[in-house]
PDB file of C-alpha atoms and ligand atoms in Angstrom:
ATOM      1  CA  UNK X 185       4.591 -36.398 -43.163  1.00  0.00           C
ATOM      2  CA  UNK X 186       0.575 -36.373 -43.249  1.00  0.00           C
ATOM      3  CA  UNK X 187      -1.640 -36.573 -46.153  1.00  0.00           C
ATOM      4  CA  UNK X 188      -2.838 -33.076 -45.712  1.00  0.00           C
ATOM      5  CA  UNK X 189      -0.108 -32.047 -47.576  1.00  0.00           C
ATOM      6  CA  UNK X 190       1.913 -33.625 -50.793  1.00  0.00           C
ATOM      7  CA  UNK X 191       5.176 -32.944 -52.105  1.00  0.00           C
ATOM      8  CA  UNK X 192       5.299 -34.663 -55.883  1.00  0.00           C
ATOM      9  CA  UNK X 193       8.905 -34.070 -56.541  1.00  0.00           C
ATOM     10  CA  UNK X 194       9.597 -33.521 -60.366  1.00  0.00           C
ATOM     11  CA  UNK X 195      13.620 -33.038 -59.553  1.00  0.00           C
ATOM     12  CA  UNK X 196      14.110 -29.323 -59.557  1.00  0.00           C
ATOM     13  CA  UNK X 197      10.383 -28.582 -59.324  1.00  0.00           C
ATOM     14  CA  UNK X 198       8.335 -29.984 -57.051  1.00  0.00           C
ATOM     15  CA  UNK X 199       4.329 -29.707 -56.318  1.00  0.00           C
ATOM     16  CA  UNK X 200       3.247 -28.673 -52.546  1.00  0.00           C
ATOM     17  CA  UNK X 201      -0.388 -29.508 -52.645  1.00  0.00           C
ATOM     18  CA  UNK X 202      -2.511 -28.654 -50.012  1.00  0.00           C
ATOM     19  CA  UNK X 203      -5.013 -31.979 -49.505  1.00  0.00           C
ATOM     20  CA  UNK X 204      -7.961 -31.216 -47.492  1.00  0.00           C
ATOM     21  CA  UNK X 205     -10.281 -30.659 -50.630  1.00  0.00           C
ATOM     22  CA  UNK X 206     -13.499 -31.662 -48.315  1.00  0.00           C
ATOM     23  CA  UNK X 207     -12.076 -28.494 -46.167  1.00  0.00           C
ATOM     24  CA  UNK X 208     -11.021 -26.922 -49.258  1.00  0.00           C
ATOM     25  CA  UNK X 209      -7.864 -27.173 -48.400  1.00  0.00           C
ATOM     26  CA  UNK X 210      -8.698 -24.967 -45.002  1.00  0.00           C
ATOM     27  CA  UNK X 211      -5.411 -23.961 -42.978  1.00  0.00           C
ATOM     28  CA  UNK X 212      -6.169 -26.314 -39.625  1.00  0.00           C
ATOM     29  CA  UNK X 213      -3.033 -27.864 -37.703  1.00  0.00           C
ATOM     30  CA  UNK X 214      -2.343 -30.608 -39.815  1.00  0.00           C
ATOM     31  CA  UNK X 215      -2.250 -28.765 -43.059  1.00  0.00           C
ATOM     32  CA  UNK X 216       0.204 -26.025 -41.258  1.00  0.00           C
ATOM     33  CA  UNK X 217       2.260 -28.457 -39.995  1.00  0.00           C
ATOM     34  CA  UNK X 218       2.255 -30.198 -43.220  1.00  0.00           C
ATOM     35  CA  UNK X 219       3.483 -27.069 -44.754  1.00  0.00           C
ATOM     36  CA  UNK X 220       6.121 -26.150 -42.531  1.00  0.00           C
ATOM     37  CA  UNK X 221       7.851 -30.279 -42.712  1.00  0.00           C
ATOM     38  CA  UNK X 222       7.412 -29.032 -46.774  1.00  0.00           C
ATOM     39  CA  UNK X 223       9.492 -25.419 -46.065  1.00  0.00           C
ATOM     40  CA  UNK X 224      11.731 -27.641 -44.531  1.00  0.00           C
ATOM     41  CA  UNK X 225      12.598 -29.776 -46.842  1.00  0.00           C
ATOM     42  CA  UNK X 226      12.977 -28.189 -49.809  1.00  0.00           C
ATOM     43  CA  UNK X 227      15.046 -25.681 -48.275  1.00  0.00           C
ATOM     44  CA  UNK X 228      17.529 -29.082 -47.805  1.00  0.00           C
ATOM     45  CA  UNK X 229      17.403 -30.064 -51.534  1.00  0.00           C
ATOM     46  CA  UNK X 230      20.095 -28.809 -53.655  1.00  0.00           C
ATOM     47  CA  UNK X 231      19.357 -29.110 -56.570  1.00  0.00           C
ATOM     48  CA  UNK X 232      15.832 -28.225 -55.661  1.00  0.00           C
ATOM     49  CA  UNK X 233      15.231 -25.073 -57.636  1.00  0.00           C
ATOM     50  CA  UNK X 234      11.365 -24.194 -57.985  1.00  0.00           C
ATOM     51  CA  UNK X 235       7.938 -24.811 -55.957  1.00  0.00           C
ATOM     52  CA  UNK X 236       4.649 -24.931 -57.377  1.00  0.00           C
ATOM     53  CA  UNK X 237       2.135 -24.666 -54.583  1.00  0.00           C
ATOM     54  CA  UNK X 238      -1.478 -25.424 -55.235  1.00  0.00           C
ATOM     55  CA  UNK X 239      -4.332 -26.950 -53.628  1.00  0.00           C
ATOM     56  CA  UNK X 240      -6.308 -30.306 -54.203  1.00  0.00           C
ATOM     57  CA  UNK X 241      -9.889 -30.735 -55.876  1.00  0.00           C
ATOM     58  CA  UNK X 242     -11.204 -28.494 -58.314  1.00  0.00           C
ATOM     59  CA  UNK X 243     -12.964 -26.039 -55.666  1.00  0.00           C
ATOM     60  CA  UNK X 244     -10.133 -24.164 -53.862  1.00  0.00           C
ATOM     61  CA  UNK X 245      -6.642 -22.895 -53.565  1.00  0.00           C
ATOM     62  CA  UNK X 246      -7.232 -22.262 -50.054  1.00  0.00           C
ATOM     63  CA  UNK X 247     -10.592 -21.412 -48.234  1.00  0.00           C
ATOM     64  CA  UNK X 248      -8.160 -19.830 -45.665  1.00  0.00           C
ATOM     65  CA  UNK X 249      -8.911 -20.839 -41.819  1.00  0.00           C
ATOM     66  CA  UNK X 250     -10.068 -23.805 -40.914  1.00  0.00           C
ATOM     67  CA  UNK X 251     -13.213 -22.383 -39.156  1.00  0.00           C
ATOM     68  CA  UNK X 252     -14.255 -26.002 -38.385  1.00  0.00           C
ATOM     69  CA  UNK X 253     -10.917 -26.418 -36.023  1.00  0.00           C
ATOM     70  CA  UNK X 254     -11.290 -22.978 -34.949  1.00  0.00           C
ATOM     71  CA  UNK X 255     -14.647 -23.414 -33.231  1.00  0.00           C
ATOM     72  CA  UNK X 256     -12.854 -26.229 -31.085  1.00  0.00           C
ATOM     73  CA  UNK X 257     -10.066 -23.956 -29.461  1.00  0.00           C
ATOM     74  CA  UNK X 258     -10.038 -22.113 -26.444  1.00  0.00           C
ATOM     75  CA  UNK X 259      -8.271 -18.104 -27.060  1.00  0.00           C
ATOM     76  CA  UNK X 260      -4.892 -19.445 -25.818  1.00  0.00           C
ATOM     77  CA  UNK X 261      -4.926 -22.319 -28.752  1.00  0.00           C
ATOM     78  CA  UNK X 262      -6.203 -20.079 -31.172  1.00  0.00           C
ATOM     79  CA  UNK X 263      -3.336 -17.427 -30.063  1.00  0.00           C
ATOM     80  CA  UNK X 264      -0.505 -20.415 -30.255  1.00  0.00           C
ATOM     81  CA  UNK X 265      -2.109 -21.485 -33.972  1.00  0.00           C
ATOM     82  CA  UNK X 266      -1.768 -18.241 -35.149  1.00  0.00           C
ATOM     83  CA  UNK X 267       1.869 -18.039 -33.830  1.00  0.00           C
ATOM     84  CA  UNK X 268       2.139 -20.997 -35.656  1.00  0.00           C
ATOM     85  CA  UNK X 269       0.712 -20.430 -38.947  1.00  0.00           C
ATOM     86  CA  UNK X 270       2.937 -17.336 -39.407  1.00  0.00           C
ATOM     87  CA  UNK X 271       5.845 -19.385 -39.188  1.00  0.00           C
ATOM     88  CA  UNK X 272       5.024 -21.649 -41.312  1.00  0.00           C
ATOM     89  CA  UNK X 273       4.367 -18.593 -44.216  1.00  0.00           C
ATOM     90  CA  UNK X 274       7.689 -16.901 -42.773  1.00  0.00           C
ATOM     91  CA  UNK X 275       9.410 -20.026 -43.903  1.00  0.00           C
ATOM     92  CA  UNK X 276       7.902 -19.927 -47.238  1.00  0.00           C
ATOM     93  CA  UNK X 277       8.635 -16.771 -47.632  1.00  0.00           C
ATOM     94  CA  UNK X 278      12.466 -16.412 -46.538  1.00  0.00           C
ATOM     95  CA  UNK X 279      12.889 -20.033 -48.475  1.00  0.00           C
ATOM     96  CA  UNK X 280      15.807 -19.984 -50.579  1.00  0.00           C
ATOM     97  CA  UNK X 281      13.868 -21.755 -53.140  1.00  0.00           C
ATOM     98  CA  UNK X 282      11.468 -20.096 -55.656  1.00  0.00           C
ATOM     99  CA  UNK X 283       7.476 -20.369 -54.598  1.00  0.00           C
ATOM    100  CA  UNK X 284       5.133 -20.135 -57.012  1.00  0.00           C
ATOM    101  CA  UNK X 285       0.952 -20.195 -55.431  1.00  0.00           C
ATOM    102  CA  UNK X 286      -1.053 -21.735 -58.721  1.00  0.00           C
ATOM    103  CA  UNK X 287      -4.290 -20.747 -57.476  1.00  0.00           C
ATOM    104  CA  UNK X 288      -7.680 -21.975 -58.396  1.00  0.00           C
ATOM    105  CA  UNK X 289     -11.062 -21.291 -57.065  1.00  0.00           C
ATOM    106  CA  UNK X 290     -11.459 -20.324 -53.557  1.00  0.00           C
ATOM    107  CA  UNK X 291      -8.278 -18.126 -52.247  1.00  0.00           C
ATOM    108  CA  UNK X 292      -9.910 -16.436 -49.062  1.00  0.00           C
ATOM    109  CA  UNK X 293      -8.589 -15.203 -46.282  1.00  0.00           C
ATOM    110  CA  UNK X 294      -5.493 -17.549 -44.914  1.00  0.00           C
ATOM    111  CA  UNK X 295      -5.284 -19.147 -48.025  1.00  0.00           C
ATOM    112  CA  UNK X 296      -4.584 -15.541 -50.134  1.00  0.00           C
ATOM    113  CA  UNK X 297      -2.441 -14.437 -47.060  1.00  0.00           C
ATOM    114  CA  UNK X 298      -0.615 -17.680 -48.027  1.00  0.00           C
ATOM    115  CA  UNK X 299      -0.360 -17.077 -51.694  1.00  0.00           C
ATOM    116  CA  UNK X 300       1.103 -13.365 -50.496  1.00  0.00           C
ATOM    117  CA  UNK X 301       4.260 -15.175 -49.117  1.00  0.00           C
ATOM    118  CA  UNK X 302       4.928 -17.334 -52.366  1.00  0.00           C
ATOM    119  CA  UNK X 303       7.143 -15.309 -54.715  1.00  0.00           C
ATOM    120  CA  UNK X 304       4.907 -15.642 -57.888  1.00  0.00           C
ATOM    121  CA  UNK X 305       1.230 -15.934 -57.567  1.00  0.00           C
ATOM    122  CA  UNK X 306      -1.127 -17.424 -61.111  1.00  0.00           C
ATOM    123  CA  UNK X 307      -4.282 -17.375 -60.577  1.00  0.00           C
ATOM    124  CA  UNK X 308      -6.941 -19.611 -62.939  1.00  0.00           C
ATOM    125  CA  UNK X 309      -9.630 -17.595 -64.471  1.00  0.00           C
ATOM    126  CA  UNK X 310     -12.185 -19.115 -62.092  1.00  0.00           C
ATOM    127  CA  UNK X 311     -10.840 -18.014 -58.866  1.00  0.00           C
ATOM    128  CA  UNK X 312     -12.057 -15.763 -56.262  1.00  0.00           C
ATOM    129  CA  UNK X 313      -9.698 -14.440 -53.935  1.00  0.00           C
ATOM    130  CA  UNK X 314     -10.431 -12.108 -51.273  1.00  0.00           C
ATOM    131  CA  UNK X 315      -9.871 -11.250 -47.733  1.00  0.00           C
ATOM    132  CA  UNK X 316     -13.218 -11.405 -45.874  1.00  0.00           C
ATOM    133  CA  UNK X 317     -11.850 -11.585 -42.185  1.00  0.00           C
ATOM    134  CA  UNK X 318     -13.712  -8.769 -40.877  1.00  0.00           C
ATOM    135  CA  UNK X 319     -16.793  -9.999 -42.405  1.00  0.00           C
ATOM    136  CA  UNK X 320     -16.422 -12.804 -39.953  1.00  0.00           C
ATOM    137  CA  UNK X 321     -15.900 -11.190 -36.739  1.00  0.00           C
ATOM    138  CA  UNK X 322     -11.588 -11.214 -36.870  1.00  0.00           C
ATOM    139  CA  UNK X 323      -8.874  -9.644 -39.020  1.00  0.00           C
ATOM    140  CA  UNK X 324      -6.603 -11.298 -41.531  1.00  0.00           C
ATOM    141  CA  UNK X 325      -4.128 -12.208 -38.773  1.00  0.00           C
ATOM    142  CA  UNK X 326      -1.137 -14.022 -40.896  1.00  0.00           C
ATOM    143  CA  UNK X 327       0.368 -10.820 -42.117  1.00  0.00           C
ATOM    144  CA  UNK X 328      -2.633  -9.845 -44.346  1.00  0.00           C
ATOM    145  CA  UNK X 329      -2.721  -6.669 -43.724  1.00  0.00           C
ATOM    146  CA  UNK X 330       1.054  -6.066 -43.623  1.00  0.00           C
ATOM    147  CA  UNK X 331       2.210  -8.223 -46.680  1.00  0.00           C
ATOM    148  CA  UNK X 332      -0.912  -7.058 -49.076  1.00  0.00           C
ATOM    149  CA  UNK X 333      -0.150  -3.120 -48.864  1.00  0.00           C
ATOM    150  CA  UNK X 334       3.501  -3.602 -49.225  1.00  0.00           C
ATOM    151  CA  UNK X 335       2.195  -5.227 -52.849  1.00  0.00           C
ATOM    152  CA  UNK X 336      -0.288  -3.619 -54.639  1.00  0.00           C
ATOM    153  CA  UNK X 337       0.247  -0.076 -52.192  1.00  0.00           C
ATOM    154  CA  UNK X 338      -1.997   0.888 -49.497  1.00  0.00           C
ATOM    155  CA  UNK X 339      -5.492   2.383 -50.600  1.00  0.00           C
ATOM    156  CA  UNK X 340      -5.915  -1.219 -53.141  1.00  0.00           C
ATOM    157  CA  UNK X 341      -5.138  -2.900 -50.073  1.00  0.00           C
ATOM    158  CA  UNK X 342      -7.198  -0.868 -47.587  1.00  0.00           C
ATOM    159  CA  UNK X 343     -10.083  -1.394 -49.973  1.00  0.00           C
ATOM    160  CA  UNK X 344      -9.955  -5.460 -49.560  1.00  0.00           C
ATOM    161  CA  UNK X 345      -9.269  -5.607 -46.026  1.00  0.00           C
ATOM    162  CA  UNK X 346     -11.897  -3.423 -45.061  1.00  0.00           C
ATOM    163  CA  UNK X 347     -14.591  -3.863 -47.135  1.00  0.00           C
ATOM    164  CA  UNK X 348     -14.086  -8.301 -47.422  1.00  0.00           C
ATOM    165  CA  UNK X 349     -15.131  -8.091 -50.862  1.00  0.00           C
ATOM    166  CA  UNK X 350     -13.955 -11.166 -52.952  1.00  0.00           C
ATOM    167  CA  UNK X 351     -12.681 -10.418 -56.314  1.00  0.00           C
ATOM    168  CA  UNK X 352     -12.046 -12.292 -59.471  1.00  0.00           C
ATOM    169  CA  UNK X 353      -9.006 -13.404 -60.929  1.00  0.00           C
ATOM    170  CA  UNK X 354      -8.685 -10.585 -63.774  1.00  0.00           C
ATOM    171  CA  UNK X 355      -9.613  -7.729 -60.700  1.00  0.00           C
ATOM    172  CA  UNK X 356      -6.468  -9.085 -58.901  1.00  0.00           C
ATOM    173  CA  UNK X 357      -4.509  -8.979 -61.655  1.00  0.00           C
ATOM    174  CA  UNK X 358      -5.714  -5.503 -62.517  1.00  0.00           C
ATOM    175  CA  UNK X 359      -4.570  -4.418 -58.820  1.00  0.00           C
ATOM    176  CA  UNK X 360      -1.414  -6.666 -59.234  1.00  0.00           C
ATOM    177  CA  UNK X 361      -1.929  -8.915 -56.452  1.00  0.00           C
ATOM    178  CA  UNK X 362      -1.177 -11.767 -59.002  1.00  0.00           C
ATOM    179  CA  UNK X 363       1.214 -12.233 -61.396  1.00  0.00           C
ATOM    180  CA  UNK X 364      -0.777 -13.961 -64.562  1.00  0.00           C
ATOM    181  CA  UNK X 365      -4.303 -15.240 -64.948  1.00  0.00           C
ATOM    182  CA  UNK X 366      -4.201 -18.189 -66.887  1.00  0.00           C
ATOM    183  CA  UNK X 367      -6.809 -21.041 -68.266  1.00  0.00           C
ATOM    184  CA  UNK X 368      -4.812 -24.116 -66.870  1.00  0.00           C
ATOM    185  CA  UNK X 369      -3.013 -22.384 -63.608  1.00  0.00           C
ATOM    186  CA  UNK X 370      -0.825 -25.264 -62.430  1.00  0.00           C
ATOM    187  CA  UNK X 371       0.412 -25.557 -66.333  1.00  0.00           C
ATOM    188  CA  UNK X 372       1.008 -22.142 -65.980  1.00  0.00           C
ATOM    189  CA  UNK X 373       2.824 -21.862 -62.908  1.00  0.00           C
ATOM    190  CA  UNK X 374       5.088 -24.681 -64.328  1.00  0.00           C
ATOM    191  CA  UNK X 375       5.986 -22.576 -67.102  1.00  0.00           C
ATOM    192  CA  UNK X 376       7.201 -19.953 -65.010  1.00  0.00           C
ATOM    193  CA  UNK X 377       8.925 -22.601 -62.645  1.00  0.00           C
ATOM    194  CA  UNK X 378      10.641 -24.088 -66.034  1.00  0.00           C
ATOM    195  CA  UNK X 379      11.835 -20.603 -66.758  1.00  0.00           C
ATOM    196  CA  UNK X 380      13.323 -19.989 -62.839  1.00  0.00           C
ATOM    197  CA  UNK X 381      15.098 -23.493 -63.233  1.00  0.00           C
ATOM    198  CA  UNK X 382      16.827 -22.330 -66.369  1.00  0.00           C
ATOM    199  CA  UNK X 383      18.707 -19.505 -64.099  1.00  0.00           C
ATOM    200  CA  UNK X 384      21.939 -19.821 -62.173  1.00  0.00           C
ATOM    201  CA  UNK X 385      20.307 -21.179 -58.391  1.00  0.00           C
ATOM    202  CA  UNK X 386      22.752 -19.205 -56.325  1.00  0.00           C
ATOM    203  CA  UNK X 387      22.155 -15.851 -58.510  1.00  0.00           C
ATOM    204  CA  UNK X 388      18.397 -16.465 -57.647  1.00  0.00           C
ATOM    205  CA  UNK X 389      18.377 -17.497 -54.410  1.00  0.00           C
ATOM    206  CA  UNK X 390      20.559 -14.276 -53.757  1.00  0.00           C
ATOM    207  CA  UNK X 391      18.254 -12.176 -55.887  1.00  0.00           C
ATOM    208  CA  UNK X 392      15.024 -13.002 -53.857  1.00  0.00           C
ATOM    209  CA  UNK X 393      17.261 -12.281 -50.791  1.00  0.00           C
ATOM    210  CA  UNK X 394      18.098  -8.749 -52.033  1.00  0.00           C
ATOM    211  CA  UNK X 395      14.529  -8.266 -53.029  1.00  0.00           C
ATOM    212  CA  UNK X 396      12.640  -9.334 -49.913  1.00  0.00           C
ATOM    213  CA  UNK X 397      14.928  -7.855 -47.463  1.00  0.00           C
ATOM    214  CA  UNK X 398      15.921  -5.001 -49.298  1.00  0.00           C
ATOM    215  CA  UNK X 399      12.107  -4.368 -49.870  1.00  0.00           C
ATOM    216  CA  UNK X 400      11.856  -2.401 -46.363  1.00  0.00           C
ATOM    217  CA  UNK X 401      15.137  -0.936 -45.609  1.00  0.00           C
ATOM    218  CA  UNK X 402      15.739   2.897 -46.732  1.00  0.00           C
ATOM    219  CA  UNK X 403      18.092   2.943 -50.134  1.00  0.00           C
ATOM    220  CA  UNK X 404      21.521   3.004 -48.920  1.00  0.00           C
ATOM    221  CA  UNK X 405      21.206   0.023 -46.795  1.00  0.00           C
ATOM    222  CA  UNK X 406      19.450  -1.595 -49.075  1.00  0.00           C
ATOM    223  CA  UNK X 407      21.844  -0.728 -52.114  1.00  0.00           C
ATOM    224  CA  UNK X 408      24.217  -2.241 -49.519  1.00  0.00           C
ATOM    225  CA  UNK X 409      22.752  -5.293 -49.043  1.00  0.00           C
ATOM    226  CA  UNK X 410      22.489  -5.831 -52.790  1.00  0.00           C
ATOM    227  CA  UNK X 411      26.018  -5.223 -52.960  1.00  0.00           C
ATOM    228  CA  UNK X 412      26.253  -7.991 -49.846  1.00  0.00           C
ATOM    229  CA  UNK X 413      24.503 -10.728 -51.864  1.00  0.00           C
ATOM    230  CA  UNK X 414      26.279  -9.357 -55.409  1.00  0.00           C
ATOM    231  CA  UNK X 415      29.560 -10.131 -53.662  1.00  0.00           C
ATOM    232  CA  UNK X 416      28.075 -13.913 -52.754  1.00  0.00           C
ATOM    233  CA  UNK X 417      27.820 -14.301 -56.402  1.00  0.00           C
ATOM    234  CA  UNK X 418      31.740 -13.102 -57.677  1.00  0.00           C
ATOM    235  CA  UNK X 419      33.192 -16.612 -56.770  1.00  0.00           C
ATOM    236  CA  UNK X 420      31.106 -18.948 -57.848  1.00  0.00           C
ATOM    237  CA  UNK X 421      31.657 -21.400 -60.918  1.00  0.00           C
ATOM    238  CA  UNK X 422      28.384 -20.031 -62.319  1.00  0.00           C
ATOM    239  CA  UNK X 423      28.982 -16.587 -62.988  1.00  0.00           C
ATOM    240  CA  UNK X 424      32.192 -17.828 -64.829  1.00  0.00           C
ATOM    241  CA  UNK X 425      30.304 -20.496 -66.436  1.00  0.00           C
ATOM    242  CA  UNK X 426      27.585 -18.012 -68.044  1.00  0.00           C
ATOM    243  CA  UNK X 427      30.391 -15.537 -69.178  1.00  0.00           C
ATOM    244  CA  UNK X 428      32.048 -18.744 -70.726  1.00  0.00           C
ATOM    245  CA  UNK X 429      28.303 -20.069 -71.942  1.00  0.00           C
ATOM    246  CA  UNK X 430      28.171 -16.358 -73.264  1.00  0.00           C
ATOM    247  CA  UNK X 431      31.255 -16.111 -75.401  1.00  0.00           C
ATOM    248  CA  UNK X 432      30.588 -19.685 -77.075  1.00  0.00           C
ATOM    249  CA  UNK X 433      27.232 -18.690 -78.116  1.00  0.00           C
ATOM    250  CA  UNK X 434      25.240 -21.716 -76.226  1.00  0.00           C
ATOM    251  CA  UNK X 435      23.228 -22.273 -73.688  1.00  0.00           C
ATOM    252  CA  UNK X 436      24.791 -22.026 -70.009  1.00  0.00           C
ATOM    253  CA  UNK X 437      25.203 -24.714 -67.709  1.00  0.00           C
ATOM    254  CA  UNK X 438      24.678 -23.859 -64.183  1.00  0.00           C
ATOM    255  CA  UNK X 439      25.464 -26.339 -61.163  1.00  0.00           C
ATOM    256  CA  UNK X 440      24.518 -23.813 -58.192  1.00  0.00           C
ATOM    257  CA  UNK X 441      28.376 -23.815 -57.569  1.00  0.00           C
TER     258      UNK X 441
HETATM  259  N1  LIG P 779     -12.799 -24.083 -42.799  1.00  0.00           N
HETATM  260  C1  LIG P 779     -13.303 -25.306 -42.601  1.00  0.00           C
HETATM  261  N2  LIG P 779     -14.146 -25.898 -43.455  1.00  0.00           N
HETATM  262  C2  LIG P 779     -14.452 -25.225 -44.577  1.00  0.00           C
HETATM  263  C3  LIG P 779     -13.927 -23.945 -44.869  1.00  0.00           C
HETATM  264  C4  LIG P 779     -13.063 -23.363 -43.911  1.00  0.00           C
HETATM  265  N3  LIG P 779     -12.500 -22.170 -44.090  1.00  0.00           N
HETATM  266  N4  LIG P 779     -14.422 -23.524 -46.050  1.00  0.00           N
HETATM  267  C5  LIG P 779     -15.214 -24.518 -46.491  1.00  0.00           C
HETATM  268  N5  LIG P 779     -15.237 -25.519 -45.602  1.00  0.00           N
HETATM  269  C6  LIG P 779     -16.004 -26.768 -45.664  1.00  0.00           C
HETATM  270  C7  LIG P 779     -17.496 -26.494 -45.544  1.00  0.00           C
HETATM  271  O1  LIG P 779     -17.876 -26.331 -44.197  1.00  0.00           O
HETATM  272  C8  LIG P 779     -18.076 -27.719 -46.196  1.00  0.00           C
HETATM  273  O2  LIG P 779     -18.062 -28.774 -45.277  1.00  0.00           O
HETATM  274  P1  LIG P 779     -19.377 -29.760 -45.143  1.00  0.00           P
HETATM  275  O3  LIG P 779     -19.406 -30.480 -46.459  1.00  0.00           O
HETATM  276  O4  LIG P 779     -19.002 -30.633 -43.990  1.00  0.00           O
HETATM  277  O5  LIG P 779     -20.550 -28.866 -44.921  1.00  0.00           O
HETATM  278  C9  LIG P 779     -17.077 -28.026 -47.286  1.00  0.00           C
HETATM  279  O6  LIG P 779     -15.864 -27.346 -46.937  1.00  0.00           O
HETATM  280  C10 LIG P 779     -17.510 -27.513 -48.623  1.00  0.00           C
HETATM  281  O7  LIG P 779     -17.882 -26.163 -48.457  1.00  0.00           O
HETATM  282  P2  LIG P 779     -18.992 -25.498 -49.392  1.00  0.00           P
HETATM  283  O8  LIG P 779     -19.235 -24.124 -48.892  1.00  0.00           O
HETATM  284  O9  LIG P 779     -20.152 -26.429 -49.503  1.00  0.00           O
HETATM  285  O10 LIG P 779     -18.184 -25.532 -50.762  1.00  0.00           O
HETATM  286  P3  LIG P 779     -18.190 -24.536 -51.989  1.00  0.00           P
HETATM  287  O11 LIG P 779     -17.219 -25.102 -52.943  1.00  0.00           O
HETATM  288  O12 LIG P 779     -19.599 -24.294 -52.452  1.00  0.00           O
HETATM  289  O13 LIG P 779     -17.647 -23.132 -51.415  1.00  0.00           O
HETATM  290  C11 LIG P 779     -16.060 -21.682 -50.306  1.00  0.00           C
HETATM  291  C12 LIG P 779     -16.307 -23.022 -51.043  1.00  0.00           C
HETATM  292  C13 LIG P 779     -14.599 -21.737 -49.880  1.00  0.00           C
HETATM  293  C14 LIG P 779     -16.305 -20.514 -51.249  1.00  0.00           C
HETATM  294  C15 LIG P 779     -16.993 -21.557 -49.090  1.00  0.00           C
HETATM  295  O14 LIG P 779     -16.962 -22.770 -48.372  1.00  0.00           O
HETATM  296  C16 LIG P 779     -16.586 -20.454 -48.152  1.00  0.00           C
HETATM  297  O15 LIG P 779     -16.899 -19.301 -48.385  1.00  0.00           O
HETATM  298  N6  LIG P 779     -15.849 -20.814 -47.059  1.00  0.00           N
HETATM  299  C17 LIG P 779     -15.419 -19.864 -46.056  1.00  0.00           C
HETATM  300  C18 LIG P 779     -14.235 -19.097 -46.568  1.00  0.00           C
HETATM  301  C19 LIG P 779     -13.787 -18.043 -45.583  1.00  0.00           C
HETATM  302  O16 LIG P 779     -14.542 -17.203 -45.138  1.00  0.00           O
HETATM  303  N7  LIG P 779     -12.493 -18.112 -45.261  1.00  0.00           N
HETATM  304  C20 LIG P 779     -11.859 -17.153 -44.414  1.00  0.00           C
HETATM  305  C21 LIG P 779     -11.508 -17.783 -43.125  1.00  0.00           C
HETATM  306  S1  LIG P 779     -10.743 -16.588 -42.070  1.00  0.00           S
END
């Protein structure tokens, strides 16, 4: 795996870092591919339960393309990049692990279409996250303007992808586009990892199933569906082992079993 992105594995959590910082941590091949080895990976981990995925240097989550690459491709490379950066997000976001995007300065374009695949977004009080694609001649092509309306509802959305405006940290957290602002955002996004690994693994990996692919289907099927990935659950040594934990009064002990 390149240097453009780290994996610092901390057993059941690990740290994706995005490590361009003198790109600020822009989305060019190496960083995508980087990403998508990562996706890998951790889906192959067991007892892998949480990801914290932040950038390097103190300037940027993600500045979002890498307009410095960009300038060097002919329409067919840009086309097959594209194709390629929204499978490496897809992966991130159908992983059966937890993602959470810590997010710190800069979070433009790519990089908050990135954050919008994690399943928990913290933002530090310093950042400035926007979608200013149109501002520079293109549209936010890796699912932008799909995955931000299905969050925080189509007029909030409309207003950022139109307009480019960049907003700060307590704005998107106002229109819900991230989860907590925090003073120390990879300390924060921790915390929430800490509390994920404390779960049953199977009962969340099912439960982000249900969630995202539930999340477009009309209410039957998806009632259905939650059934489907309820029914997963019924044999497993977990679900016995927190009705057992229960009972005794003490803290459960979950093996993803
Ligand atoms: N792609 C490639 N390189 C980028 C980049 C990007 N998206 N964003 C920043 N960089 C590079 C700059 O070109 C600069 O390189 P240089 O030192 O060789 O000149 C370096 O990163 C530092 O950028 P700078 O603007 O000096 O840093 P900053 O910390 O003051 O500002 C940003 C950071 C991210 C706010 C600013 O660079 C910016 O607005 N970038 C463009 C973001 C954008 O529009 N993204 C959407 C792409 S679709």
């Amino acid at each position: 795996m390149s240097n453009a992105v780290l994996i610092e594995d901390h057993g059941p959590k690990w740290v994706v870092r995005l490590n361009m910082p003198e790109r600020r941590n822009a989305l060019g091949r190496a960083v995508v591919t980087g990403l998508i080895e990562a996706a890998e990976r951790a889906a192959a981990v067991k007892t892998l339960r949480a990801i914290v995925l932040c950038g390097a240097g103190d300037k940027a989550f993600c500045a979002g393309a890498d307009l410095k690459e960009r300038q060097g491709l002919n329409q067919d490379e840009v086309r097959a990049f594209v194709t390629l950066l929204n499978q490496s997000f897809r992966n991130i976001e159908t992983s059966p692990k937890v993602w959470i995007a810590a997010i710190h300065g800069a979070c433009l374009g790519g990089g908050l279409e990135l954050s919008l695949c994690a399943d928990l977004r913290v933002a530090q009080r310093d950042a400035v996250i926007g979608l200013p694609e149109v501002r520079l001649g293109i549209l936010p092509g890796a699912g932008g303007t799909q995955r931000l309306p299905r969050l925080i509802g189509m007029a909030r959305a409309k207003e950022l992808i139109l307009t480019g405006t960049r907003i700060t940290a307590a704005e998107a957290l106002a229109l819900g586009v991230v989860n907590r602002v925090a003073d120390d955002h990879e300390a924060a996004a921790h915390a929430l990892a800490d509390e994920v690994c404390l779960a049953a693994p199977i009962s969340v990996r099912e439960a982000k199933r249900a969630v995202n692919q539930g999340w477009e289907l009309p209410l039957e099927e998806a009632l259905a569906l939650e059934r489907a990935c309820y029914d997963v659950i019924i044999p497993t040594q977990d679900r016995l082992e927190g009705l057992k934990a229960f009972a005794e009064k003490r803290a459960p002990q979950f093996k993803g079993e």
